[in-house]
PDB file of C-alpha atoms in Angstrom:
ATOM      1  CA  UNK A   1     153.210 108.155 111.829  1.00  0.00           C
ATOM      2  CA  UNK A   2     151.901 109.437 108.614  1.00  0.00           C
ATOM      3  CA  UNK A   3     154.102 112.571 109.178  1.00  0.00           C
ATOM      4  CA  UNK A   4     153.076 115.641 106.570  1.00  0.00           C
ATOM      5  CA  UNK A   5     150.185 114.488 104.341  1.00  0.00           C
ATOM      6  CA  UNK A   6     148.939 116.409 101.207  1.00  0.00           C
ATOM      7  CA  UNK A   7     146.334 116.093  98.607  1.00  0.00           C
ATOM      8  CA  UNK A   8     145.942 115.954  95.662  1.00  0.00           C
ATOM      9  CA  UNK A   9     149.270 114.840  94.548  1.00  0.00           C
ATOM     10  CA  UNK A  10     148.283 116.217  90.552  1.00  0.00           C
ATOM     11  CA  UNK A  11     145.946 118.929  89.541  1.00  0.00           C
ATOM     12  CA  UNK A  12     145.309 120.647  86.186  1.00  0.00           C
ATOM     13  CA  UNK A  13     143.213 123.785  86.378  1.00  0.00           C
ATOM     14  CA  UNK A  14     141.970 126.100  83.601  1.00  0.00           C
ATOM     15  CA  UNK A  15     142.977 129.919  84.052  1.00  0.00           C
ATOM     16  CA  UNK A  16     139.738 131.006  86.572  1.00  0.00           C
ATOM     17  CA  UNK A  17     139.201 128.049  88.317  1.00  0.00           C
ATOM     18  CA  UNK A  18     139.317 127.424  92.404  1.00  0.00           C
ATOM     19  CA  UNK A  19     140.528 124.616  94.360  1.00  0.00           C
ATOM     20  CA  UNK A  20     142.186 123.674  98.087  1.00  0.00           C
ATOM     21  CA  UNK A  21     145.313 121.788  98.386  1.00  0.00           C
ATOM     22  CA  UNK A  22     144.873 120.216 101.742  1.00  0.00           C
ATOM     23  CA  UNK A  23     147.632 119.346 104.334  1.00  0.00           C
ATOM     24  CA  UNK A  24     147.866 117.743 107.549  1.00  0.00           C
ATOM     25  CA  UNK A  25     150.253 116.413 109.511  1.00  0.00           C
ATOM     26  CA  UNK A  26     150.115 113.712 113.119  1.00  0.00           C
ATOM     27  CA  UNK A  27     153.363 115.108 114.567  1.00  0.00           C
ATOM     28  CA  UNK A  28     151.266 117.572 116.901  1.00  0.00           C
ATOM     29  CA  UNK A  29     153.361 120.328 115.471  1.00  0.00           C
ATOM     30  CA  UNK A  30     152.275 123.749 116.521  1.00  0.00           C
ATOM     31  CA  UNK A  31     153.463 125.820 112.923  1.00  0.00           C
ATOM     32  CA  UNK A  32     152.467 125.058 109.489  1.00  0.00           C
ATOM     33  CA  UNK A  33     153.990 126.234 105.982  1.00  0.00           C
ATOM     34  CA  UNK A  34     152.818 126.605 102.577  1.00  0.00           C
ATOM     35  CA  UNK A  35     155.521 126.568 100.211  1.00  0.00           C
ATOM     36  CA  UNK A  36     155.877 126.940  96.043  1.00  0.00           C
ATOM     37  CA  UNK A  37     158.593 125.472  94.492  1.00  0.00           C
ATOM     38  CA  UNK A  38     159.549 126.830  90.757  1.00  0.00           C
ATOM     39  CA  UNK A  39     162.081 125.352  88.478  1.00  0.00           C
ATOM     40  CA  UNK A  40     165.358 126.008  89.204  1.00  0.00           C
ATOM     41  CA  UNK A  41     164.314 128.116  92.704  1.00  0.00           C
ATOM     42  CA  UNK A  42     164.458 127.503  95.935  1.00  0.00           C
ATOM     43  CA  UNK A  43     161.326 127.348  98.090  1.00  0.00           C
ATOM     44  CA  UNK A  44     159.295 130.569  98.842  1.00  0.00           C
ATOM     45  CA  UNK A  45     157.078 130.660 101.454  1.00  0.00           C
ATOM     46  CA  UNK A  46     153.858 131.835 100.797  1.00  0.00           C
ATOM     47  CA  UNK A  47     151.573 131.782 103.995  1.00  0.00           C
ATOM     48  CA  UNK A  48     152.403 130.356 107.237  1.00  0.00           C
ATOM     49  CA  UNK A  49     151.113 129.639 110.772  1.00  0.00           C
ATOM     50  CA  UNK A  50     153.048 129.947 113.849  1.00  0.00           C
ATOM     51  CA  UNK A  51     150.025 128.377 115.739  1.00  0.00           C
ATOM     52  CA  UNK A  52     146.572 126.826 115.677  1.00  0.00           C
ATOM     53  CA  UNK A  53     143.630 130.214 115.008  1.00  0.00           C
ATOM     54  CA  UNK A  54     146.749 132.455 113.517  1.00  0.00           C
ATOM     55  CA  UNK A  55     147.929 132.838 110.243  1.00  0.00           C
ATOM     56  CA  UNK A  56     150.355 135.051 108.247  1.00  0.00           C
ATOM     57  CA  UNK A  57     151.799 135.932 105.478  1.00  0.00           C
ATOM     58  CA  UNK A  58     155.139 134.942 103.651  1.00  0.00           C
ATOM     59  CA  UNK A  59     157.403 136.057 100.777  1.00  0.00           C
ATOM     60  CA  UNK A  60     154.359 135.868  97.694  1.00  0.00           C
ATOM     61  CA  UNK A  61     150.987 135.607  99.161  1.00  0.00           C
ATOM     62  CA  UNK A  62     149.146 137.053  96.405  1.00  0.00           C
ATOM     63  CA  UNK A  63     146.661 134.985  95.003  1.00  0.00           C
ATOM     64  CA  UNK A  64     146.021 132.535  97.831  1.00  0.00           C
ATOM     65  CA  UNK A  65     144.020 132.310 101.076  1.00  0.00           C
ATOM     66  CA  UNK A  66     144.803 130.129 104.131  1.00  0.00           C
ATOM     67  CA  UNK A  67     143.063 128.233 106.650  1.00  0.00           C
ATOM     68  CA  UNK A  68     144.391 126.959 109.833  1.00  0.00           C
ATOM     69  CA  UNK A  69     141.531 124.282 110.287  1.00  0.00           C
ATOM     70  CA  UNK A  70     142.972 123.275 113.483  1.00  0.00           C
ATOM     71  CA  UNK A  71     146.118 122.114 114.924  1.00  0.00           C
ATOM     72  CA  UNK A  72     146.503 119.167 112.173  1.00  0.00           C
ATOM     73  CA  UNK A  73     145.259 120.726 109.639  1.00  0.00           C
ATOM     74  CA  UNK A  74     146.509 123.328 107.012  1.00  0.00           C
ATOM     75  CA  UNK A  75     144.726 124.269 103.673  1.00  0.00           C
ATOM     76  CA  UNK A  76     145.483 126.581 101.304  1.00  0.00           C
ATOM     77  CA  UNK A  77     143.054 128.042  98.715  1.00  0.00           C
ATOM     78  CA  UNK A  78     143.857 129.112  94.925  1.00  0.00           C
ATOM     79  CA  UNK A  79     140.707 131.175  94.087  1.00  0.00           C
ATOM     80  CA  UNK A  80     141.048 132.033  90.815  1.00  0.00           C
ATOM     81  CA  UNK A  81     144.300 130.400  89.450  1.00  0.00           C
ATOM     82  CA  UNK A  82     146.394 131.718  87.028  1.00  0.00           C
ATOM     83  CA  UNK A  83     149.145 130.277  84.634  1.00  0.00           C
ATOM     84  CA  UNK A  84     151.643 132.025  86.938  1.00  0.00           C
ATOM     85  CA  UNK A  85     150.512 129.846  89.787  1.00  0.00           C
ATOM     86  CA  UNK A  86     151.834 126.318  88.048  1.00  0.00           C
ATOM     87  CA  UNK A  87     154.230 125.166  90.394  1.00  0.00           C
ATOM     88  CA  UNK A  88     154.742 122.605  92.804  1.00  0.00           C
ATOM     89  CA  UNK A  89     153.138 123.173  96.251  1.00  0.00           C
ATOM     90  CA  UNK A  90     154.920 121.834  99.678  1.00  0.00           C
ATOM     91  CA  UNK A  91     153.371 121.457 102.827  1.00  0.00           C
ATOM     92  CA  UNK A  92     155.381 121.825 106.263  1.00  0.00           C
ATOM     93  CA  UNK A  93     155.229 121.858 110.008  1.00  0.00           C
ATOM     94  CA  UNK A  94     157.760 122.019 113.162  1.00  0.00           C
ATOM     95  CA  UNK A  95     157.315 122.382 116.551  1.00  0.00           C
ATOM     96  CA  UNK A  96     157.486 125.690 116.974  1.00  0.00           C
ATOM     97  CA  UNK A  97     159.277 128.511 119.294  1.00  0.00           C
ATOM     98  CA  UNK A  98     157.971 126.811 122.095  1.00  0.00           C
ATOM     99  CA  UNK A  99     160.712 124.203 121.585  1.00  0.00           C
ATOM    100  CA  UNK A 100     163.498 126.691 120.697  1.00  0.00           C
ATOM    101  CA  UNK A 101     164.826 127.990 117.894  1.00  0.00           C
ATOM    102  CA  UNK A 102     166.379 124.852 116.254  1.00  0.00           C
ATOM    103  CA  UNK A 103     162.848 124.479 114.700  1.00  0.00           C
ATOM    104  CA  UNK A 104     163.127 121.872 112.107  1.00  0.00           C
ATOM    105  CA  UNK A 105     160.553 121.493 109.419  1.00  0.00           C
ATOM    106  CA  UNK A 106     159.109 118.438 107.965  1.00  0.00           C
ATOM    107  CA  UNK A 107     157.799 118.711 104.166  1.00  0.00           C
ATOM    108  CA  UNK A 108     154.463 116.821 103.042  1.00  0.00           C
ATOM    109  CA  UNK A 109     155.692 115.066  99.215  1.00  0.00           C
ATOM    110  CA  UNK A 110     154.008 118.091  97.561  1.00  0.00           C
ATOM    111  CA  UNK A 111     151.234 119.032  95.412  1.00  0.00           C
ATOM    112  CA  UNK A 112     151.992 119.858  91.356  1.00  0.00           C
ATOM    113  CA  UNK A 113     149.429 121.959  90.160  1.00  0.00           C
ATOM    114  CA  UNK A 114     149.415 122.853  86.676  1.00  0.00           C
ATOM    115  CA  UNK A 115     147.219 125.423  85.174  1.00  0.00           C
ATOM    116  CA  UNK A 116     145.711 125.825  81.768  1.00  0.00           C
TER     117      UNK A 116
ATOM    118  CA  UNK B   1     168.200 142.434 102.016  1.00  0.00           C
ATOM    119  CA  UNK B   2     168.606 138.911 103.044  1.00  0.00           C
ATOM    120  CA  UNK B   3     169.426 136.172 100.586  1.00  0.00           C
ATOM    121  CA  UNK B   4     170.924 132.820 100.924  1.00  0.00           C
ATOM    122  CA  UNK B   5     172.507 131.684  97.503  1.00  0.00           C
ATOM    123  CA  UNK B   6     174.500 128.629  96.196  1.00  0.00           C
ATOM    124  CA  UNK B   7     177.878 129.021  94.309  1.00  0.00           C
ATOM    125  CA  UNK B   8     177.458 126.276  92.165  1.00  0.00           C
ATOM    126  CA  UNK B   9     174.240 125.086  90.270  1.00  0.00           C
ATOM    127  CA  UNK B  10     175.279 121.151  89.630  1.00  0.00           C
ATOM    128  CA  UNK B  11     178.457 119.662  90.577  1.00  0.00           C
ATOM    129  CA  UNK B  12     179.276 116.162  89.750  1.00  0.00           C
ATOM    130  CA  UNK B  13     181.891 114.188  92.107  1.00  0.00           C
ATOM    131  CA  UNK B  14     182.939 110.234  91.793  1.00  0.00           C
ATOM    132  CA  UNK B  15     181.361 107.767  93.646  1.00  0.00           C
ATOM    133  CA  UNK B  16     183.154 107.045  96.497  1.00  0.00           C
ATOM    134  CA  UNK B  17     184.624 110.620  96.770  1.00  0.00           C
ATOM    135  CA  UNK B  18     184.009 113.555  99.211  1.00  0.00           C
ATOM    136  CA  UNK B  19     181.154 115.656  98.182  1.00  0.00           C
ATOM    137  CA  UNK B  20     181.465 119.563  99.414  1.00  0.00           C
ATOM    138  CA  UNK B  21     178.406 121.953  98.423  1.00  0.00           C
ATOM    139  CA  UNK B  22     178.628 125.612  99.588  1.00  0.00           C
ATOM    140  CA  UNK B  23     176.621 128.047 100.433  1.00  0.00           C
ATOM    141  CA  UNK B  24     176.378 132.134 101.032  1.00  0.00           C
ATOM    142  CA  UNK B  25     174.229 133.754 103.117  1.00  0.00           C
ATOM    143  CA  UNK B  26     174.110 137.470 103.540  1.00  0.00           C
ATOM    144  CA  UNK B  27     171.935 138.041 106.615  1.00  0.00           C
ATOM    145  CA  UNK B  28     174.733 138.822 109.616  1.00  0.00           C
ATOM    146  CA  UNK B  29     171.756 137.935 112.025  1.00  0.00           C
ATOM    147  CA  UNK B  30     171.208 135.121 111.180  1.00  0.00           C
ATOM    148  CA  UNK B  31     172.065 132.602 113.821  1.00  0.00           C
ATOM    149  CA  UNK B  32     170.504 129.061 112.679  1.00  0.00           C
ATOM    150  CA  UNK B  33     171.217 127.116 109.543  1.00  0.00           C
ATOM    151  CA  UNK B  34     169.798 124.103 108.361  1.00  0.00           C
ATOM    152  CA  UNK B  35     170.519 121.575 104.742  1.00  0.00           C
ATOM    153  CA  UNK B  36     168.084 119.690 103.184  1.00  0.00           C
ATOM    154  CA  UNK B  37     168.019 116.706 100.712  1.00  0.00           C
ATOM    155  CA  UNK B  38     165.566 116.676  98.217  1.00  0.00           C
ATOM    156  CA  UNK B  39     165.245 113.669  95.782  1.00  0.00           C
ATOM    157  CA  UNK B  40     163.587 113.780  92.301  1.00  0.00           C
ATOM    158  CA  UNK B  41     159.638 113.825  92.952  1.00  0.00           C
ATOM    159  CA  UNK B  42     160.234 114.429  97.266  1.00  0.00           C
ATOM    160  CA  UNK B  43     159.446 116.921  99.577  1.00  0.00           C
ATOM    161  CA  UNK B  44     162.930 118.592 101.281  1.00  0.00           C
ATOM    162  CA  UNK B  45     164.214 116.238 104.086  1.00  0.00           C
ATOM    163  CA  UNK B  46     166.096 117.965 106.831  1.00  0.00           C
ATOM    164  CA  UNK B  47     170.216 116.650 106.608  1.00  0.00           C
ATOM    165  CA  UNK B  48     172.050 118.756 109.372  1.00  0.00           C
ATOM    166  CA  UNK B  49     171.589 122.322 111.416  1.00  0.00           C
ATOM    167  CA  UNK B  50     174.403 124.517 113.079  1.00  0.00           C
ATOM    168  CA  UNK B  51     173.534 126.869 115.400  1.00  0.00           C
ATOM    169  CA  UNK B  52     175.564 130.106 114.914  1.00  0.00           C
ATOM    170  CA  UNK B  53     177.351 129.856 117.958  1.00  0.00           C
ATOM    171  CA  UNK B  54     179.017 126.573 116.622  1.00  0.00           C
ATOM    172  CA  UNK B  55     181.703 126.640 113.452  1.00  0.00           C
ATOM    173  CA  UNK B  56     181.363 122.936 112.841  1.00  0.00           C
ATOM    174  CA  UNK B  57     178.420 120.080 113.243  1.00  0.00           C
ATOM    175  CA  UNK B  58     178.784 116.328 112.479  1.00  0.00           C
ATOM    176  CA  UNK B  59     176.296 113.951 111.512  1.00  0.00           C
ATOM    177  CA  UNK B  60     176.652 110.663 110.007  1.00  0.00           C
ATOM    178  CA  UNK B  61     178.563 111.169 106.222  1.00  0.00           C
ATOM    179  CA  UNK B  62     177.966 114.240 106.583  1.00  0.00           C
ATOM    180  CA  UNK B  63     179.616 117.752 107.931  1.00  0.00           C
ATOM    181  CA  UNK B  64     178.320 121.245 108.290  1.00  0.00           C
ATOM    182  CA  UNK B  65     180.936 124.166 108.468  1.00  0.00           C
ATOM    183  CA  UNK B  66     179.712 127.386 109.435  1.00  0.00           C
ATOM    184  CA  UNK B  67     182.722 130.392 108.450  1.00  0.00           C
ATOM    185  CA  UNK B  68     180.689 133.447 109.969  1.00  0.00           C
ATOM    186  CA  UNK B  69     183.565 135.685 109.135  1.00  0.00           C
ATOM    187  CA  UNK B  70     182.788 135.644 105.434  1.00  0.00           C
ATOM    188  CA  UNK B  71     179.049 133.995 105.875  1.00  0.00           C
ATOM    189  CA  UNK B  72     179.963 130.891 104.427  1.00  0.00           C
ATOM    190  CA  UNK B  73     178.080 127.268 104.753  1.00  0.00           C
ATOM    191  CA  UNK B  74     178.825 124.238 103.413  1.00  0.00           C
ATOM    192  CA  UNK B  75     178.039 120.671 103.811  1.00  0.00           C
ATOM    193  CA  UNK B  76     180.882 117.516 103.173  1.00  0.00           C
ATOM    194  CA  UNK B  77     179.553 114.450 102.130  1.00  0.00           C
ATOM    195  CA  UNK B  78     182.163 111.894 103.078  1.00  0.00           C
ATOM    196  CA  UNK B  79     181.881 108.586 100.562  1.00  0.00           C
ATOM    197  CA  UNK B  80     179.305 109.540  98.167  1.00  0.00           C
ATOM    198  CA  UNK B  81     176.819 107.114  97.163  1.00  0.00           C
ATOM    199  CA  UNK B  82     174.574 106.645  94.263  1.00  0.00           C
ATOM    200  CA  UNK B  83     171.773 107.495  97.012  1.00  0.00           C
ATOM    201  CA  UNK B  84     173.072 111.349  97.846  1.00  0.00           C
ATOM    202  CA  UNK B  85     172.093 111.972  93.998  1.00  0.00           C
ATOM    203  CA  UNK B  86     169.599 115.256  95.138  1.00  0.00           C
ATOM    204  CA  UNK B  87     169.394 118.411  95.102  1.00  0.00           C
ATOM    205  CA  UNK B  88     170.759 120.133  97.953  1.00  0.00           C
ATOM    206  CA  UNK B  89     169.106 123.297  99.529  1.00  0.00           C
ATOM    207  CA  UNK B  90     170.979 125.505 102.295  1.00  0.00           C
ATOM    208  CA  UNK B  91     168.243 127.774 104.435  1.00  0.00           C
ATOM    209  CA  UNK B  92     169.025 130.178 106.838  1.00  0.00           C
ATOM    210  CA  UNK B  93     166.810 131.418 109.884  1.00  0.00           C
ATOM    211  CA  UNK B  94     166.966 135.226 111.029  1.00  0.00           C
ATOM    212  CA  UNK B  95     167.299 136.224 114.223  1.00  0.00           C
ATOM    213  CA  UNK B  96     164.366 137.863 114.230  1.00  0.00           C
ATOM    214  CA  UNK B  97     161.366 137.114 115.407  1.00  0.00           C
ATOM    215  CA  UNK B  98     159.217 136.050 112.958  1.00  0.00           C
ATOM    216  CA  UNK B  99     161.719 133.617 112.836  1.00  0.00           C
ATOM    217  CA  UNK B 100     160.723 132.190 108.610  1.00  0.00           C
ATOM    218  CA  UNK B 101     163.266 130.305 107.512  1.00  0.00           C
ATOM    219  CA  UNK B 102     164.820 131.533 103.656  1.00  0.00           C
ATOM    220  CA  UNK B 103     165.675 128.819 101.639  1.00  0.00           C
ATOM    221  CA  UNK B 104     168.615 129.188  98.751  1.00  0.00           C
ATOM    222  CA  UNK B 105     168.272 127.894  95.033  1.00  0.00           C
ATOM    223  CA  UNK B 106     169.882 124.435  95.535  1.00  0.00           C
ATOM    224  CA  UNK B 107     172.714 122.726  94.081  1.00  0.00           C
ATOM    225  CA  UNK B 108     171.689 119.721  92.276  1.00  0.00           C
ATOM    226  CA  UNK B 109     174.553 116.566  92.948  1.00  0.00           C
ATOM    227  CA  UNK B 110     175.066 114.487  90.761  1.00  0.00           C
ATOM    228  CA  UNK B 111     177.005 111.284  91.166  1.00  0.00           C
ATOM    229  CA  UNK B 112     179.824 109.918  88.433  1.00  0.00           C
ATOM    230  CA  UNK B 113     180.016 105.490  88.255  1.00  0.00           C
TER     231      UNK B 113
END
């Protein structure tokens, strides 16, 4: 078990450029998380999806696009990146609310994305 | 609105010593609370949850107090070791449905020789 996978672990963009950061994950989890991480924060959520063909959207959205591939899969799309988007990008899944509410997530080692 | 904030930014504690990191949180609805770990270059890693119908949760070297009265958290880290050198992140789930989970700023520990 691979658990929550991401690539690339590095990127540096210029200001304008597009890429994915891709994310998977083998647990069979039903919700995945997109996550930025800035110095000295805590974690904001930026998209999220509760469950495979549904997506939504968290605390700072703006800027990105999501796609829920399928169940395993989780990408998230910078389309034209902006020095305000350097930051370090974590991936996460959990069960879901089928299991509960104790819904424990389970981070991917992150993406750091810097940009030009 | 809702926030879930840290009192202190770093605190440093003696190897060997009890570890205690606290935590606000200022949602009232709130019923589910979780800690993560997060070492230098890592992703979070889930430590300990409390539901909110339970005031205290035990895991192995570590504790999780919930005080609901004043919306307290913290986490006791019995014996610190070189190894709990992290940052530490309380996050809170809301009772509603939507049910995202709102992480706090972390406390970085840092362990004394």
């Amino acid at each position: 078990n691979a658990g929550v996978t991401q690539t690339p672990k590095f990127q540096v963009l210029k200001t304008g450029q597009s890429m994915t950061l891709q994310c998977a994950q083998d647990m069979n989890h039903n919700s995945m998380y997109w996550y930025r991480q800035d110095p000295g924060m805590g974690l904001r959520l930026i998209y999220y999806s509760a469950s495979e063909g549904t997506t939504d959207k968290g605390e700072v959205p703006n800027g990105y696009n999501v796609s829920r591939l399928n169940k395993r899969e989780f990408s998230l799309r910078l389309e034209s990146a902006a020095p305000s988007q350097t930051s370090v990008y974590f991936c996460a899944s959990s069960a879901g609310l089928a299991g509960g509410r104790t819904d424990t997530q389970y981070f991917g080692p992150g993406t750091r994305l810097t940009v030009l | 609105g809702e926030s879930v904030g840290l009192h202190l930014p770093t605190l440093s504690v003696q190897e060997g010593d009890n570890s205690i990191i606290n935590c606000a949180y200022s949602n009232s609805a709130s019923d589910y609370f979780i800690w993560y770990k997060q070492e230098s270059g890592k992703g979070p890693q889930f430590i300990i949850d409390i539901r909110s119908n339970m005031d205290k949760r035990q895991g192995q070297r570590v504790t999780v107090l919930l005080n609901k009265t004043v919306k307290h958290l913290s986490l006791q880290i019995a014996a610190t070791q070189p190894g709990d050198s992290a940052v530490y992140f309380c996050a809170e789930r809301s009772g509603n449905r939507d049910d995202k989970i709102i992480f706090g700023k972390g406390t970085r520990l840092h362990i004394l020789p």
